[in-house]
Structures are given as structure tokens and as C-alpha cells.
Coordinates of C-alpha atoms in Angstrom, one line a residue:
M750 CA -6.7 3.1 33.3
S751 CA -3.4 4.2 31.8
E752 CA -2.8 3.9 28.1
K753 CA -0.7 0.9 27.0
K754 CA 2.5 2.1 25.3
H755 CA 4.4 0.2 22.8
F756 CA 8.1 -0.4 23.3
L757 CA 9.3 2.5 21.2
E758 CA 7.2 4.9 23.2
Q759 CA 8.7 3.4 26.4
I760 CA 12.2 3.9 25.0
I761 CA 11.6 7.6 24.4
D762 CA 9.9 8.0 27.7
E763 CA 12.9 6.5 29.4
D764 CA 15.2 8.8 27.5
V765 CA 13.2 11.8 28.7
S766 CA 13.1 10.6 32.3
N767 CA 16.9 10.2 32.1
G768 CA 17.3 13.8 31.1
F769 CA 17.0 14.0 27.3
P770 CA 15.3 17.4 26.5
K771 CA 11.8 16.8 25.2
S772 CA 12.2 19.8 23.0
K773 CA 15.0 18.0 21.1
I774 CA 13.0 15.0 20.1
K775 CA 12.9 14.7 16.3
F776 CA 12.0 11.9 13.9
R777 CA 12.4 11.2 10.2
F778 CA 10.9 9.1 7.4
P779 CA 13.7 8.4 4.9
P780 CA 12.4 6.5 1.8
E781 CA 14.6 5.8 -1.2
P782 CA 12.9 7.2 -4.3
N783 CA 13.3 4.1 -6.4
G784 CA 9.7 2.9 -6.3
F785 CA 6.3 3.6 -4.9
L786 CA 5.4 3.3 -1.2
H787 CA 3.7 0.1 -0.1
I788 CA 1.6 -1.1 2.8
G789 CA 4.8 -1.9 4.8
H790 CA 5.9 1.8 4.5
V791 CA 2.5 2.8 6.0
K792 CA 3.6 1.2 9.3
A793 CA 6.9 3.2 9.4
I794 CA 5.0 6.4 8.4
C795 CA 2.4 5.9 11.1
I796 CA 5.0 5.1 13.8
N797 CA 7.1 8.1 13.1
F798 CA 4.3 10.6 12.6
N799 CA 2.2 9.3 15.5
L800 CA 5.2 9.5 17.9
A801 CA 5.8 13.0 16.6
K802 CA 2.3 13.9 17.5
K803 CA 2.5 12.3 20.9
F804 CA 5.7 14.2 21.8
N805 CA 4.9 17.4 19.9
A806 CA 8.0 16.8 17.7
P807 CA 8.9 17.5 14.1
V808 CA 9.3 14.9 11.3
V809 CA 11.7 15.3 8.4
L810 CA 10.7 13.7 5.1
R811 CA 14.2 12.8 3.7
F812 CA 14.7 11.2 0.4
D813 CA 17.7 8.8 0.5
D814 CA 18.8 9.6 -3.1
T815 CA 22.2 8.1 -3.1
N816 CA 21.7 5.7 -6.1
P817 CA 21.1 7.7 -9.3
E818 CA 20.7 4.5 -11.4
K819 CA 17.3 3.7 -9.8
E820 CA 15.9 7.0 -8.6
E821 CA 13.4 9.2 -10.4
Q822 CA 11.4 12.3 -9.9
V823 CA 8.1 10.4 -10.4
F824 CA 8.9 8.3 -7.3
I825 CA 9.6 11.5 -5.3
D826 CA 6.3 13.0 -6.3
A827 CA 4.4 9.8 -5.6
I828 CA 5.9 9.4 -2.1
K829 CA 4.9 13.0 -1.2
K830 CA 1.4 12.4 -2.5
D831 CA 1.0 9.2 -0.5
V832 CA 2.2 10.6 2.8
S833 CA -0.1 13.6 2.5
W834 CA -3.0 11.3 1.5
L835 CA -2.5 9.3 4.6
G836 CA -3.1 12.5 6.6
F837 CA 0.4 13.4 7.7
N838 CA 2.4 16.6 7.3
W839 CA 6.2 16.8 7.5
S840 CA 8.1 19.7 9.0
E841 CA 11.0 19.7 6.5
E842 CA 11.7 18.1 3.1
R843 CA 15.3 17.1 2.7
F844 CA 17.5 14.9 0.5
A845 CA 20.6 12.9 1.2
S846 CA 22.1 14.7 -1.8
D847 CA 21.8 18.0 0.1
Y848 CA 24.7 16.6 2.2
F849 CA 27.0 15.2 -0.5
E850 CA 29.6 17.9 0.1
Q851 CA 29.6 17.4 3.9
L852 CA 29.7 13.6 3.5
Y853 CA 32.7 13.9 1.2
L854 CA 34.5 16.1 3.6
W855 CA 33.9 13.8 6.5
A856 CA 35.2 10.9 4.4
E857 CA 38.4 12.8 3.9
I858 CA 38.6 13.2 7.7
L859 CA 38.3 9.4 8.0
I860 CA 41.2 9.0 5.6
S861 CA 43.3 11.6 7.4
N862 CA 42.7 9.8 10.7
D863 CA 43.7 6.5 9.0
K864 CA 40.1 5.2 9.4
A865 CA 39.5 4.7 5.7
Y866 CA 41.5 3.6 2.6
V867 CA 41.0 3.3 -1.2
D868 CA 40.7 -0.3 -2.3
S869 CA 41.5 -1.2 -5.9
Q870 CA 40.2 -4.7 -5.8
S871 CA 37.1 -5.8 -7.8
S872 CA 33.8 -6.2 -6.0
D873 CA 34.1 -10.0 -6.3
Q874 CA 37.6 -9.9 -4.7
I875 CA 36.4 -7.8 -1.8
A876 CA 33.5 -10.1 -1.2
D877 CA 35.8 -13.2 -1.2
Q878 CA 38.3 -11.8 1.2
K879 CA 35.6 -10.7 3.7
G880 CA 35.4 -14.3 5.0
T881 CA 32.2 -15.8 6.5
P882 CA 30.3 -15.5 9.8
T883 CA 32.4 -18.5 11.1
S884 CA 35.8 -17.5 9.6
V885 CA 37.8 -14.2 9.8
G886 CA 38.4 -12.1 6.7
L887 CA 41.7 -11.2 5.0
N888 CA 43.1 -7.7 4.9
S889 CA 43.0 -6.1 1.5
P890 CA 46.4 -5.8 -0.1
F891 CA 45.7 -2.1 -0.4
R892 CA 44.8 -1.6 3.3
G893 CA 48.3 -0.4 4.1
R894 CA 48.3 2.5 1.6
T895 CA 49.5 5.7 3.2
I896 CA 47.2 8.5 4.2
E897 CA 48.6 10.7 1.5
E898 CA 48.1 8.1 -1.2
N899 CA 44.6 7.5 -0.1
L900 CA 43.7 11.2 -0.1
K901 CA 45.2 11.6 -3.6
L902 CA 43.3 8.6 -5.0
F903 CA 40.0 9.6 -3.4
R904 CA 40.3 13.2 -4.7
E905 CA 41.0 11.7 -8.2
M906 CA 37.9 9.5 -7.9
K907 CA 35.9 12.7 -7.1
A908 CA 37.4 14.5 -10.1
G909 CA 36.3 11.7 -12.4
L910 CA 39.8 10.5 -13.2
H911 CA 39.0 6.8 -12.5
D912 CA 36.5 4.4 -14.1
E913 CA 33.6 2.7 -12.4
G914 CA 34.7 -0.4 -10.5
S915 CA 38.4 0.7 -10.4
H916 CA 38.4 1.9 -6.8
V917 CA 36.2 2.1 -3.8
L918 CA 36.7 3.8 -0.4
R919 CA 36.4 1.5 2.5
A920 CA 36.2 2.2 6.2
K921 CA 39.2 0.7 8.1
I922 CA 37.5 -1.1 11.0
S923 CA 38.3 -4.8 11.4
M924 CA 38.4 -7.8 9.2
N925 CA 37.9 -10.0 12.3
A926 CA 34.7 -8.4 13.5
N927 CA 31.9 -10.8 14.4
N928 CA 29.5 -8.5 12.6
M929 CA 30.2 -8.9 8.9
L930 CA 29.1 -5.4 8.2
L931 CA 32.1 -4.1 10.2
R932 CA 34.6 -5.9 8.0
D933 CA 35.9 -2.8 6.3
P934 CA 32.6 -1.7 4.6
V935 CA 32.6 0.2 1.3
I936 CA 31.5 3.8 1.9
Y937 CA 32.0 5.3 -1.6
R938 CA 32.0 4.0 -5.1
V939 CA 32.6 5.5 -8.5
L940 CA 29.3 5.9 -10.4
K941 CA 29.3 8.0 -13.5
K942 CA 25.5 8.4 -13.8
E943 CA 23.5 11.6 -13.8
H944 CA 21.7 12.3 -10.6
P945 CA 18.1 13.6 -10.7
R946 CA 19.0 16.6 -8.5
T947 CA 22.8 17.1 -8.6
K948 CA 23.0 16.2 -12.3
A949 CA 26.6 15.4 -13.4
S950 CA 28.4 17.3 -10.5
W951 CA 29.2 14.1 -8.6
V952 CA 30.7 10.9 -10.0
I953 CA 31.2 9.2 -6.6
Y954 CA 28.3 8.4 -4.4
P955 CA 28.1 7.4 -0.7
M956 CA 26.8 4.0 0.3
Y957 CA 23.6 3.8 2.4
D958 CA 25.3 3.1 5.7
W959 CA 27.5 6.1 5.4
A960 CA 24.9 8.5 4.2
H961 CA 22.0 7.5 6.5
G962 CA 23.4 7.9 9.9
E963 CA 25.4 11.0 9.0
S964 CA 22.2 12.5 7.5
D965 CA 20.4 11.8 10.8
Y966 CA 23.2 13.6 12.6
I967 CA 23.1 16.6 10.3
E968 CA 19.4 16.9 10.8
Q969 CA 19.8 16.3 14.6
I970 CA 17.3 13.4 14.5
S971 CA 16.9 12.1 18.1
H972 CA 15.4 8.7 17.3
S973 CA 16.2 6.9 14.1
L974 CA 13.5 4.2 13.9
C975 CA 13.8 1.5 11.2
T976 CA 12.8 -2.1 10.6
L977 CA 14.5 -5.2 12.0
E978 CA 16.6 -6.0 9.0
F979 CA 18.7 -2.9 9.9
K980 CA 19.5 -4.1 13.4
P981 CA 22.9 -5.6 12.4
H982 CA 23.6 -2.1 10.9
R983 CA 23.2 -0.4 14.2
E984 CA 26.8 -1.2 15.3
L985 CA 28.2 0.3 12.1
Y986 CA 25.7 3.3 12.4
N987 CA 27.2 4.1 15.8
W988 CA 30.8 3.6 14.6
F989 CA 30.4 6.1 11.8
L990 CA 28.8 8.6 14.2
K991 CA 31.6 8.2 16.7
Q992 CA 34.1 9.3 14.0
I993 CA 32.5 12.6 13.2
A994 CA 30.1 13.6 16.0
D995 CA 30.5 16.7 18.1
P996 CA 30.1 15.7 21.7
N997 CA 28.0 18.8 22.3
K998 CA 25.4 17.8 19.7
I999 CA 22.7 15.2 19.7
K1000 CA 23.9 11.7 18.7
P1001 CA 20.9 9.9 17.0
K1002 CA 19.8 6.6 18.5
Q1003 CA 18.8 3.9 16.1
R1004 CA 16.1 1.4 17.2
E1005 CA 14.3 -1.3 15.3
F1006 CA 10.8 -2.6 15.0
A1007 CA 9.2 -5.6 13.2
R1008 CA 8.3 -4.8 9.6
L1009 CA 4.7 -5.3 8.4
N1010 CA 4.4 -8.6 6.5
L1011 CA 1.0 -9.1 4.9
S1012 CA -0.2 -12.5 3.8
H1013 CA -0.7 -13.2 0.1
T1014 CA 1.5 -10.3 -1.0
I1015 CA 5.0 -8.9 -1.2
T1016 CA 6.5 -5.7 0.1
S1017 CA 9.9 -5.8 -1.7
K1018 CA 10.2 -2.9 -4.0
R1019 CA 12.6 -5.0 -6.2
K1020 CA 10.0 -7.7 -6.6
L1021 CA 7.2 -5.2 -7.1
M1022 CA 9.3 -3.6 -9.8
Q1023 CA 9.7 -7.1 -11.5
L1024 CA 5.9 -7.4 -11.6
V1025 CA 5.6 -3.9 -13.2
Q1026 CA 8.4 -4.3 -15.7
G1027 CA 7.3 -7.8 -16.6
G1028 CA 3.8 -6.6 -17.5
H1029 CA 2.1 -8.9 -14.9
V1030 CA 0.3 -5.8 -13.5
S1031 CA -0.7 -2.6 -15.3
G1032 CA 1.6 -0.4 -13.2
W1033 CA 2.6 0.6 -9.7
D1034 CA -1.0 1.7 -9.0
D1035 CA -2.6 -1.5 -10.3
P1036 CA -5.5 -2.1 -7.8
R1037 CA -4.0 -5.5 -7.0
M1038 CA -0.7 -4.1 -5.9
P1039 CA 0.1 -3.5 -2.2
T1040 CA 1.3 0.0 -3.0
V1041 CA -0.4 2.9 -1.3
S1042 CA -1.3 4.2 -4.8
G1043 CA -2.7 0.8 -5.8
L1044 CA -4.7 0.5 -2.6
R1045 CA -6.0 4.1 -3.1
R1046 CA -7.0 3.3 -6.7
R1047 CA -8.8 0.2 -5.4
G1048 CA -10.8 2.4 -3.1
Y1049 CA -9.2 1.7 0.3
P1050 CA -9.6 4.8 2.5
A1051 CA -6.5 6.3 4.1
E1052 CA -8.3 5.9 7.5
A1053 CA -8.6 2.1 6.9
L1054 CA -4.8 1.8 6.2
V1055 CA -4.0 3.7 9.4
A1056 CA -6.5 1.7 11.4
F1057 CA -5.0 -1.5 10.0
V1058 CA -1.4 -0.6 11.0
E1059 CA -2.7 0.3 14.5
A1060 CA -4.5 -3.0 14.8
A1061 CA -1.4 -4.9 13.7
G1062 CA 0.5 -3.2 16.5
V1063 CA 4.2 -2.4 17.0
A1064 CA 6.3 -5.4 17.8
K1065 CA 9.9 -6.5 18.1
R1066 CA 9.4 -9.9 16.4
E1067 CA 8.5 -10.6 12.8
N1068 CA 5.1 -12.0 12.0
I1069 CA 2.6 -12.3 9.1
I1070 CA -0.6 -10.3 9.3
E1071 CA -3.6 -11.8 7.5
A1072 CA -4.8 -9.7 4.6
S1073 CA -8.4 -10.2 5.9
L1074 CA -7.6 -7.7 8.7
L1075 CA -6.9 -5.0 6.2
E1076 CA -10.1 -5.8 4.4
Y1077 CA -12.0 -5.7 7.7
C1078 CA -10.6 -2.2 8.4
A1079 CA -11.8 -1.1 5.0
R1080 CA -15.3 -2.5 5.5
E1081 CA -15.6 -0.8 8.9
E1082 CA -14.7 2.6 7.4
L1083 CA -16.6 2.3 4.1
N1084 CA -19.7 1.1 5.8
K1085 CA -19.9 4.4 7.7
T1086 CA -19.1 6.7 4.8
T1087 CA -20.3 5.3 1.4
Q1088 CA -23.4 6.1 -0.6
R1089 CA -25.6 3.0 -1.3
V1090 CA -26.5 2.3 -4.9
M1091 CA -28.0 -0.6 -6.9
V1092 CA -26.0 -2.3 -9.7
V1093 CA -26.8 -5.6 -11.4
S1094 CA -23.9 -7.4 -13.1
D1095 CA -25.4 -10.6 -14.5
P1096 CA -29.0 -9.7 -15.3
V1097 CA -32.2 -11.5 -15.9
K1098 CA -35.3 -9.5 -16.9
I1099 CA -38.4 -9.4 -14.8
V1100 CA -41.7 -8.3 -16.3
I1101 CA -44.4 -7.2 -13.8
T1102 CA -47.4 -8.2 -15.8
N1103 CA -50.0 -6.3 -13.6
Y1104 CA -48.0 -3.1 -13.6
P1105 CA -49.4 -0.4 -15.9
E1106 CA -47.7 0.0 -19.3
G1107 CA -45.7 3.2 -19.7
K1108 CA -45.9 4.0 -16.0
Y1109 CA -42.9 4.9 -13.9
E1110 CA -42.7 6.0 -10.3
V1111 CA -40.1 7.3 -7.9
I1112 CA -38.8 5.2 -5.0
N1113 CA -37.2 7.2 -2.3
A1114 CA -34.1 5.2 -1.2
E1115 CA -31.8 5.8 1.8
N1116 CA -28.3 7.0 0.8
N1117 CA -26.6 5.5 3.9
P1118 CA -28.6 4.1 6.8
E1119 CA -25.4 4.4 8.9
D1120 CA -25.5 8.2 8.4
P1121 CA -28.9 9.8 9.3
E1122 CA -27.8 13.0 7.6
S1123 CA -27.0 11.4 4.2
G1124 CA -30.6 11.9 3.1
E1125 CA -32.4 10.0 0.3
R1126 CA -32.1 9.7 -3.5
E1127 CA -34.8 9.0 -6.1
V1128 CA -34.8 5.6 -7.9
L1129 CA -37.1 5.0 -10.8
F1130 CA -39.3 1.9 -10.9
G1131 CA -41.3 0.5 -13.8
K1132 CA -42.8 -2.5 -15.5
E1133 CA -39.5 -4.1 -16.5
I1134 CA -36.6 -4.4 -14.1
L1135 CA -33.3 -6.4 -13.9
I1136 CA -32.2 -8.6 -11.1
E1137 CA -29.1 -10.8 -10.7
K1138 CA -29.4 -14.1 -12.5
E1139 CA -28.2 -15.9 -9.4
D1140 CA -31.2 -14.5 -7.4
F1141 CA -33.6 -16.7 -9.4
K1142 CA -33.8 -20.5 -9.6
E1143 CA -36.3 -22.4 -11.6
E1144 CA -36.3 -25.1 -9.0
A1145 CA -35.2 -24.3 -5.4
G1146 CA -35.0 -26.0 -2.1
K1147 CA -36.4 -24.7 1.2
K1148 CA -33.2 -22.8 2.1
F1149 CA -33.3 -20.7 -1.1
F1150 CA -34.9 -17.4 0.0
R1151 CA -34.6 -15.6 -3.3
L1152 CA -37.0 -15.6 -6.3
T1153 CA -38.5 -18.9 -7.6
I1154 CA -41.8 -19.8 -9.2
G1155 CA -44.6 -19.5 -6.8
K1156 CA -42.6 -17.6 -4.1
E1157 CA -42.4 -13.9 -3.1
V1158 CA -39.5 -11.6 -2.5
R1159 CA -39.3 -7.9 -1.8
L1160 CA -37.5 -5.6 -4.2
K1161 CA -35.3 -3.3 -2.1
G1162 CA -37.2 -0.2 -1.2
A1163 CA -40.0 -1.1 -3.6
Y1164 CA -42.7 -3.8 -3.8
I1165 CA -43.2 -7.5 -3.1
I1166 CA -43.3 -9.5 -6.3
L1167 CA -44.5 -13.1 -6.9
A1168 CA -42.8 -15.2 -9.7
N1169 CA -45.5 -16.8 -12.0
K1170 CA -44.0 -17.9 -15.3
I1171 CA -40.7 -18.3 -17.2
I1172 CA -40.5 -17.2 -20.8
Y1173 CA -37.6 -19.0 -22.7
N1174 CA -35.6 -18.1 -25.7
D1175 CA -35.3 -20.6 -28.6
D1176 CA -32.1 -22.0 -27.1
Q1177 CA -34.0 -22.6 -23.8
T1178 CA -32.1 -19.8 -22.0
I1179 CA -34.3 -17.6 -19.9
K1180 CA -35.7 -14.6 -21.8
E1181 CA -37.8 -13.1 -18.9
I1182 CA -39.6 -14.0 -15.7
Q1183 CA -43.2 -12.9 -15.5
C1184 CA -44.2 -11.7 -12.0
T1185 CA -47.1 -9.9 -10.4
Y1186 CA -46.7 -7.3 -7.6
D1187 CA -48.7 -6.6 -4.5
T1188 CA -49.9 -3.0 -5.3
K1189 CA -50.1 -2.0 -1.7
S1190 CA -46.8 -3.4 -0.5
K1191 CA -44.6 -0.4 -1.4
S1192 CA -41.9 0.1 1.3
G1193 CA -42.5 3.1 3.5
S1194 CA -46.1 3.6 2.2
G1195 CA -47.5 3.0 5.7
S1196 CA -50.0 0.4 4.5
E1197 CA -50.5 -2.9 6.3
Q1198 CA -49.1 -4.8 3.2
S1199 CA -45.9 -2.6 3.3
Q1200 CA -45.1 -4.2 6.7
R1201 CA -45.6 -7.7 5.4
K1202 CA -42.6 -9.8 5.9
V1203 CA -41.0 -12.0 3.2
K1204 CA -37.7 -13.9 3.6
G1205 CA -35.9 -12.5 0.6
T1206 CA -34.9 -8.9 -0.4
L1207 CA -33.3 -8.3 -3.8
H1208 CA -31.6 -5.3 -5.3
W1209 CA -32.7 -4.3 -8.8
V1210 CA -32.6 -1.6 -11.5
S1211 CA -35.2 -0.3 -13.9
K1212 CA -34.4 -1.8 -17.3
T1213 CA -35.5 1.4 -19.1
H1214 CA -33.4 3.7 -17.0
A1215 CA -30.3 1.7 -16.1
F1216 CA -27.0 2.3 -18.0
E1217 CA -24.1 0.1 -18.7
V1218 CA -20.9 0.2 -16.6
E1219 CA -17.7 -1.9 -16.4
I1220 CA -17.0 -3.6 -13.2
R1221 CA -13.5 -4.9 -12.3
E1222 CA -13.5 -7.5 -9.5
Y1223 CA -10.2 -8.3 -7.8
D1224 CA -8.9 -11.2 -5.8
R1225 CA -5.5 -11.8 -4.1
L1226 CA -2.6 -11.2 -6.4
F1227 CA -0.9 -14.3 -5.2
F1228 CA -2.6 -17.6 -4.3
E1229 CA 0.4 -18.5 -2.0
A1230 CA 0.2 -17.1 1.5
S1231 CA 3.9 -16.2 1.6
P1232 CA 5.1 -15.2 -1.9
A1233 CA 8.0 -13.4 -0.3
S1234 CA 9.6 -16.8 0.1
A1235 CA 10.2 -17.1 -3.6
K1236 CA 13.9 -17.4 -4.4
T1237 CA 13.7 -16.5 -8.1
N1238 CA 11.7 -14.3 -10.3
E1239 CA 10.3 -17.4 -12.1
E1240 CA 9.2 -18.9 -8.8
L1241 CA 7.5 -15.6 -7.8
I1242 CA 5.6 -15.4 -11.1
S1243 CA 4.5 -19.0 -10.7
M1244 CA 2.7 -18.0 -7.5
L1245 CA 0.6 -15.3 -9.2
N1246 CA -3.1 -15.9 -9.0
K1247 CA -4.2 -16.0 -12.7
D1248 CA -7.8 -15.2 -11.7
S1249 CA -6.9 -12.1 -9.7
M1250 CA -8.9 -9.8 -11.9
R1251 CA -12.3 -10.3 -13.6
V1252 CA -14.0 -7.8 -15.8
L1253 CA -17.8 -7.7 -15.9
K1254 CA -20.6 -5.7 -17.5
G1255 CA -23.0 -4.2 -15.2
Y1256 CA -26.2 -2.1 -15.2
A1257 CA -26.5 0.8 -12.8
E1258 CA -29.2 3.0 -11.5
P1259 CA -29.1 6.6 -13.1
F1260 CA -27.7 8.2 -9.9
L1261 CA -24.3 6.7 -10.7
K1262 CA -24.0 8.8 -13.9
T1263 CA -22.7 11.6 -11.6
A1264 CA -19.8 9.5 -10.4
I1265 CA -16.3 11.0 -10.6
T1266 CA -12.9 9.4 -10.2
G1267 CA -12.3 8.2 -6.7
S1268 CA -16.0 8.3 -5.7
K1269 CA -16.8 5.4 -3.4
Y1270 CA -20.0 3.4 -3.2
Q1271 CA -21.6 0.4 -1.6
F1272 CA -23.2 -1.7 -4.4
Q1273 CA -26.0 -3.1 -2.4
R1274 CA -25.6 -6.9 -1.6
K1275 CA -22.3 -6.9 -3.6
G1276 CA -19.6 -4.9 -1.9
Y1277 CA -17.7 -1.6 -1.9
F1278 CA -16.6 -0.1 -5.2
V1279 CA -14.7 3.0 -6.4
T1280 CA -14.8 4.9 -9.7
D1281 CA -11.6 4.1 -11.6
K1282 CA -9.3 6.8 -13.1
E1283 CA -9.8 5.2 -16.6
S1284 CA -13.5 6.1 -16.6
T1285 CA -14.7 8.5 -19.3
A1286 CA -17.8 10.5 -19.9
T1287 CA -19.2 7.6 -22.0
K1288 CA -17.8 4.6 -20.0
L1289 CA -17.8 4.4 -16.2
I1290 CA -15.4 1.8 -14.7
F1291 CA -15.7 0.7 -11.1
N1292 CA -13.1 -1.2 -9.1
K1293 CA -14.3 -3.6 -6.4
T1294 CA -12.5 -2.6 -3.1
V1295 CA -13.8 -5.4 -0.9
G1296 CA -16.9 -7.6 -0.5
L1297 CA -19.5 -7.1 2.3
R1298 CA -18.0 -10.0 4.2
D1299 CA -14.8 -12.1 4.2
N1300 CA -15.3 -14.8 1.6
W1301 CA -11.6 -15.7 1.2
A1302 CA -11.2 -17.8 4.3
K1303 CA -14.4 -19.6 3.6
K1304 CA -13.3 -20.2 0.0
Q1305 CA -10.0 -21.6 1.1
N1306 CA -11.6 -24.0 3.6
N1307 CA -14.0 -25.5 1.1

């Protein structure tokens, strides 16, 4: 049975069958370094790098650094870290700023060919005279400037002789074009801001549409793949290339795919920046953020993100993918790879009255039943243990299979216990639950009692040996399924889930004292967790990645 190919693969296959040299296929991933990569970028990364693998082609990592007001080195470093962490390697690292001189020279050629002019209107005036999709635009009063005058003014702009906002360079295409982007678009503006790489050597900067396609051409990218919002830009992309391209060189082909829209989140860097700057999250790598760094800090494996993108598929039409699919992919990966441990977050004390005072014994526990080679670890068991408060009820119905007076449960990997009596504090809260244990029921001991079946199995920790940890549980950052629909910052903030983070105190088995930042675990019966970067030698912090099952849909339907 032949492999089903998505439409981008089919386009490239068709190009090859029509004579395009396979050896000339080349891709690029061109992020603007004005923020951190998010889950939407993972789709673009996977598409380009997986196609490169399929066609044995290179991928250029190019930073679209044409806006010095918003771009920083910290974003460049984060982007490179994220792409590498996802498991991909680029063949070249480039910057649009590498081509500033060439882009400028080509702009002069446009002017010399009467295909560009310097406009001295304000940005508001330019916007007003562009018209609307149903009405034609008006020519700028400066559209008729001579080639000589335009060249002189443009060179003066480059030399820093004119203020910001005084002039722009516009392509001379048509103010009657149906595509609004072709109505004499701005291709250069005066911007007297220091650039992270070129410093103060440039005071004019190219606009995205001018820099992007020409950068593709310089690098000889064969297929320039981008999301659907750039489809209207394709006509302008091709017009610019037509003005400067050598017919003997490869002319890049732009094609578009549907962006990845995830429910209950946003993938707009501008809106994500608002959350960071407004203090609504702790930073770009807040574990509730849909950024790659946030997902990594929350404990999502790179393999889960890649599997999620592949499961979502490559389409031509926009749609919203349920966040539960991402969580499912995380569970599938973490179930195979994580160490099992026991942690109690809301404890009640159990005293095993017939267990000898001062005695402790070793319980051999499986590290990961999904991985036979993961081995076992030693867990200490004694007279006093802690279980979850929710695992005990003073009075319980027939469907409650955890601990209650007069009923038995098995302690995970250890013994069967029977609850006999509750000891109360003065305020009538539970101080402890007194139990007895079946001395011959130890799991794995081989005795007949060890095979005895009871309906409930609880996780636990030894009260004497457990140590305190901080647990951070996370929920959806937005309670609305489509927060991207927010028209204003205020509306966006109103959609935030105020209960998206909960901090708990937990008690962990001693094995976890060896946890280092980024270590992932399954807290048995609770979910998957990762050691947070804010942990110290005296205080371990664990972020909840995802529960053992999808409770969100169930919670929403109740």
C-alpha cells in the first residue's frame, strides 16, 4: 500500500516530474526574532524539515530581522534552542540583515526602471488613498516624481538626512489592483533605531514583503512554504521576484498551508507578548504558555509535539485542533518513558497498629512496567504511612472502592490493610486512621495471601521517610475555546482562566531527592510531572504536565 502524501509533497513531486532538478530542492524556516516560538511554529518547522528529509534537501534557518524595534538576541537564542530541541538540524544560519546591501541595490534598480518612487505622504494619508476592496485607490501626488529625484531622495534617506515618517519608498504597481497588497506597497521606511546585528549602519529598513521573497531568491530556496494568511501576498512575492530575478537562476515558489490553531489558546506573538508584559504569566516559558519553551518547561516531550503536528495533518483549510489531542500525544510518549514514583499531595495519616514499632522494610517497586529494562527501586515501608485524604471516606457507598471503615485496600507494591478506627483532633478533623495489615499479603512475596484480590489499590509514602515538595498543577490558560477571537486586549484578558495554576504541598518518596531540572516522572494515580527550573537543593518543585486521562471534556460536560 503506497504512502499517502499531503498536498505539499504532491506539489514538489509534480515539480520534479516536470523536470525540476531534485538536487536543487531547498527549504527554509524564517522566524522573526521578536518573540519565542509557539506550538503553531512547530507545524511549520516539522513541514519544512520533514520535507527536507524526504527529498534529501537542506533547510536554511533564516531570521527575518528587518524590524529593529522589536527584535532581540534573546529571541534568536531561544529560537535556535527550540528548533534543536525538537530534533532538527539546519544546514545554514542566515539573517535577512545579511542582505541589506543587496536589497538596497535592487531597490535602486526598481527606481531606475521607474518601478518605485519616494512618497512624502504620512502613513495615514497613504492608507486613505489606497481605497477599499470595492473601490479603486488614488495615485499619490508624488507618484510622478522623476527617476532622478527619486534616486536622490532615496539615497538621502539611506544617508540619514530625513526624519522618520517623512518619506517611504513605494513600489509602482497599480492603484487599481484587485489585490490591495499590490496598490503601490511600501518597501522601505526610515527607522533610526539600532539593529541587534548591523547596529547604527542602517537607518532605512526593508518591509517584510520586499525582504522575504528576495531573501528566498538569494538563498535559492526552491519552495517557500508559509501559512494561509500569506496567500494574498503571493502575487506581490512573484511581482518583486520578476523585477530582479536572473532567468538562469531558480525562482522560488511560494505555497501556503493552514496554520495550526489550538483550542483554548492563542498563537499570536503580539497577544502572547501582552500576557508577558501585563504580568498575567511569569514569562515566555510560563508552563501555561503555548510556546515551545513553556511546553518544554511543563514537561511535554519534543516527540509528543512532533507527533501532535503529524496527527493534526497538513491541510489547505483552517480548522481548530482540540488541545486534548496534544495532551493525548504527551501521555502516549510519557507512559513509555517515565519513571514511576509515589507522591501524596493532601495527606491523611495511617497507623498500622499491628506493625512492629521501629521496624522498616524495603519494598521493591517497578520503575516502569512499560519498559522491562527500567529495573526496580527500593521504597521504605513502616508503621506510619500517608495516603491521599480523598482515598478515605468515613461513610461510603458500594461504588467507593478505596479505604473506609471495615473494608480492605492494597497499598501499591506492599500489603493489604483493613481500616478499623478513626482518631479525631479536638476540632473533629481526622488525626489518623488506625488499620491492621495482613502480614502475609506483601506483593510479590509468593504467598497465597499476596495473590488475594481486593478492589482498591492506593499509592502511599512512608511518613518517616517522605520529604516535602511543591506541586504546581495547571489547567487551560483560557476558559474560552477560541480566545483568538478577542478584539481587544481587555477582552482577551477577560477570557483568562483565573484557576489555571494551583500550588500544592506534597510528600514524596525519598527516591525523588535525586531529581534534577527537566526530569520527568509519573506520580502514580496522579499524572505526569517534571522538575521545574526554580527547584533548589532544599526545595524541589514539580510541574504537572498532564493527567493520566483526559478530565477536561468530562469537566466541561458536567
